[in-house]
Coordinates of N, CA and C in Angstrom, one line a residue:
L1 N -5.7 -5.9 -19.8 CA -5.8 -5.3 -18.4 C -4.8 -4.3 -17.9
P2 N -3.3 -5.1 -17.5 CA -2.0 -3.7 -17.1 C -2.4 -2.8 -17.7
E3 N -3.2 -2.0 -19.0 CA -2.8 -0.9 -19.4 C -3.7 0.1 -18.8
L4 N -4.9 -0.9 -18.6 CA -6.2 -0.3 -17.9 C -5.9 0.2 -16.2
I5 N -5.1 -0.7 -15.5 CA -4.2 -0.5 -14.2 C -3.3 0.7 -14.2
D6 N -2.7 0.4 -15.0 CA -1.6 1.6 -15.1 C -2.5 2.6 -15.6
A7 N -3.3 2.9 -16.3 CA -3.8 4.4 -16.5 C -4.5 4.7 -15.4
H8 N -4.7 3.8 -13.9 CA -5.5 4.7 -13.0 C -4.4 4.9 -12.3
L9 N -3.1 4.3 -12.2 CA -1.8 4.9 -11.2 C -1.2 6.0 -11.4
R10 N -2.1 6.2 -12.4 CA -0.5 7.5 -12.8 C -0.6 8.6 -11.2
P11 N 0.7 8.8 -11.7 CA 1.3 9.8 -10.0 C 0.6 11.2 -10.7
S12 N 0.3 11.7 -9.3 CA -0.4 13.2 -9.4 C 0.6 14.1 -9.8
L13 N 0.4 15.2 -10.1 CA 1.2 16.3 -11.0 C 2.7 16.5 -9.9
A14 N 2.0 16.6 -8.6 CA 3.1 16.9 -7.6 C 3.5 15.6 -6.7
E15 N 4.5 15.7 -7.1 CA 5.4 14.3 -6.9 C 4.8 13.6 -5.5
A16 N 5.3 14.3 -4.5 CA 4.9 14.0 -3.2 C 3.7 13.7 -2.9
A17 N 2.9 14.4 -3.7 CA 1.2 14.4 -3.3 C 0.6 12.6 -3.7
P18 N 0.0 12.2 -3.5 CA -1.0 10.9 -3.7 C -1.5 10.6 -4.6
C19 N -1.4 9.7 -4.9 CA -2.2 9.5 -6.5 C -3.7 8.8 -6.0
V20 N -4.9 9.4 -6.4 CA -6.1 9.6 -6.1 C -7.1 8.5 -7.4
V21 N -7.5 7.3 -6.7 CA -8.1 6.9 -7.6 C -9.9 6.7 -7.1
A22 N -10.6 7.4 -7.7 CA -11.9 7.2 -7.5 C -12.9 6.6 -8.1
V23 N -13.6 5.8 -7.4 CA -14.5 4.7 -8.1 C -16.0 4.9 -8.0
P24 N -16.8 5.8 -8.6 CA -18.1 5.6 -8.1 C -18.7 4.5 -8.3
G25 N -19.8 4.0 -7.7 CA -20.5 2.8 -8.0 C -21.7 3.0 -7.3
T26 N -22.5 2.0 -7.4 CA -23.6 1.5 -6.5 C -23.4 0.5 -5.5
S27 N -23.9 0.0 -4.5 CA -23.4 -0.6 -3.5 C -23.4 -2.0 -4.0
S28 N -24.1 -2.4 -5.1 CA -24.0 -3.7 -5.7 C -22.6 -4.1 -6.6
S29 N -22.6 -2.7 -7.8 CA -21.5 -2.8 -8.4 C -20.2 -2.7 -8.0
M30 N -20.2 -2.2 -6.7 CA -19.1 -2.1 -5.5 C -18.6 -3.2 -5.4
L31 N -19.9 -4.0 -4.4 CA -19.6 -5.7 -4.3 C -18.6 -6.6 -5.4
S32 N -19.6 -6.3 -6.0 CA -19.1 -6.9 -7.4 C -17.4 -6.5 -7.7
L33 N -17.0 -5.4 -8.0 CA -15.7 -5.0 -8.3 C -14.5 -5.5 -6.8
Y34 N -15.1 -5.4 -6.0 CA -14.3 -5.6 -4.4 C -14.0 -7.1 -4.9
L35 N -14.7 -8.1 -5.1 CA -14.7 -9.5 -5.2 C -13.8 -9.7 -6.3
S36 N -13.6 -9.0 -7.6 CA -13.1 -9.3 -8.7 C -11.8 -9.9 -8.5
R37 N -11.7 -10.5 -9.7 CA -9.9 -11.0 -10.0 C -9.4 -9.6 -10.7
V38 N -9.9 -8.8 -11.2 CA -9.0 -7.6 -11.6 C -9.4 -6.6 -10.6
F39 N -9.9 -6.7 -9.3 CA -9.8 -5.8 -8.2 C -8.4 -6.4 -7.1
D40 N -7.9 -7.4 -7.1 CA -7.2 -8.1 -6.7 C -6.0 -7.9 -7.5
E41 N -5.7 -7.9 -9.0 CA -4.8 -7.2 -9.5 C -4.7 -5.8 -9.8
F42 N -5.1 -5.1 -9.7 CA -5.2 -3.8 -9.4 C -4.1 -3.3 -7.9
L43 N -4.7 -4.1 -6.7 CA -4.3 -3.7 -5.6 C -2.5 -4.3 -5.6
D44 N -2.7 -5.4 -6.3 CA -1.1 -6.0 -6.3 C -0.3 -5.2 -6.9
R45 N -0.8 -4.2 -8.5 CA 0.2 -3.6 -8.9 C 0.1 -2.2 -8.2
A46 N -0.7 -1.9 -7.5 CA -0.7 -0.7 -6.8 C 0.4 -1.0 -5.5
R47 N 0.3 -2.0 -5.0 CA 1.1 -2.3 -3.9 C 2.9 -2.4 -4.4
E48 N 2.9 -3.0 -5.8 CA 4.0 -2.8 -6.4 C 5.1 -1.5 -7.0
R49 N 3.6 -0.5 -6.9 CA 4.3 1.0 -7.4 C 4.6 1.9 -5.9
F50 N 3.7 1.7 -5.0 CA 3.5 2.7 -3.6 C 4.0 1.9 -2.5
H51 N 4.6 2.6 -2.0 CA 4.6 2.1 -0.4 C 3.6 1.9 0.5
H52 N 2.4 2.6 0.2 CA 1.0 2.4 1.2 C 0.2 2.7 0.3
V53 N -1.0 2.1 0.4 CA -2.1 2.0 -0.6 C -3.4 1.9 0.7
L54 N -3.9 2.9 0.6 CA -5.4 3.0 1.5 C -6.7 3.1 0.6
I55 N -7.3 2.4 1.1 CA -8.8 2.1 0.7 C -9.5 2.6 1.6
D56 N -10.1 3.9 1.1 CA -10.9 4.9 1.7 C -12.9 3.9 1.7
V57 N -13.3 3.6 2.1 CA -14.9 3.0 2.1 C -15.9 4.1 2.7
P58 N -17.3 4.0 2.5 CA -18.2 4.3 3.5 C -18.3 3.7 4.6
S59 N -19.2 4.3 5.3 CA -19.9 3.8 6.6 C -20.2 2.4 6.6
V60 N -19.4 1.2 6.9 CA -20.3 -0.3 6.9 C -21.9 -0.4 7.5
D61 N -22.0 0.2 8.7 CA -23.8 0.5 8.7 C -24.2 0.5 7.4
A62 N -23.9 1.7 6.8 CA -25.0 2.1 5.7 C -24.3 1.1 4.3
H63 N -23.0 0.7 3.9 CA -22.8 -0.1 3.0 C -21.8 -1.3 3.7
P64 N -22.2 -2.2 3.9 CA -21.2 -3.6 4.6 C -20.7 -4.5 3.6
E65 N -21.0 -3.8 2.2 CA -20.1 -4.6 1.3 C -18.5 -4.3 1.4
G66 N -18.4 -2.7 2.2 CA -17.0 -2.4 2.6 C -16.2 -3.5 3.4
L67 N -17.0 -4.1 4.1 CA -16.1 -5.4 4.9 C -15.4 -6.7 3.7
V68 N -16.1 -6.5 2.4 CA -15.1 -7.3 2.1 C -13.5 -7.4 2.1
L69 N -13.1 -6.5 2.0 CA -12.1 -5.4 1.7 C -11.1 -6.4 3.1
V70 N -11.6 -6.2 4.3 CA -10.9 -6.8 5.2 C -9.7 -7.6 5.3
P71 N -10.0 -8.9 4.8 CA -8.8 -10.2 3.9 C -8.1 -9.6 3.4
K72 N -8.6 -8.7 2.2 CA -7.5 -8.1 1.6 C -6.4 -6.9 1.9
A73 N -6.6 -6.3 3.0 CA -5.8 -5.3 3.7 C -4.8 -5.8 4.5
D74 N -4.1 -5.2 4.7 CA -2.5 -5.9 5.7 C -3.2 -4.7 7.3
G75 N -4.0 -4.0 7.0 CA -4.9 -4.0 8.5 C -5.8 -2.9 8.3
V76 N -6.6 -2.4 9.2 CA -8.0 -1.7 9.2 C -8.2 -0.8 10.2
V77 N -8.4 0.3 10.0 CA -9.0 1.8 10.7 C -10.2 1.6 10.7
L78 N -10.8 1.2 11.7 CA -12.2 2.1 12.3 C -12.5 2.8 12.6
V79 N -13.1 4.1 12.4 CA -13.7 5.0 13.0 C -14.8 5.3 13.5
V80 N -14.8 5.7 15.1 CA -16.1 5.5 15.5 C -16.3 7.2 16.4
E81 N -17.5 7.4 16.0 CA -18.3 8.5 16.2 C -19.3 8.7 17.4

């Protein structure tokens, strides 16, 4: 598991640029991922390696599974148009 997490947390080529991890999937697979121990460990490792960890999720009206991340975050920004 640590090797898998480290593989996804490689710094980008430009040292000052952010590291981006894209996780494609369906709503049901994302919910399973967000609720998993593996995702919690991924967040823990990311917090150890980076000053800031941002998680961008789709609109909560179309994809409410993103709401399960609220208790795992230090803060939440909700954009309303």
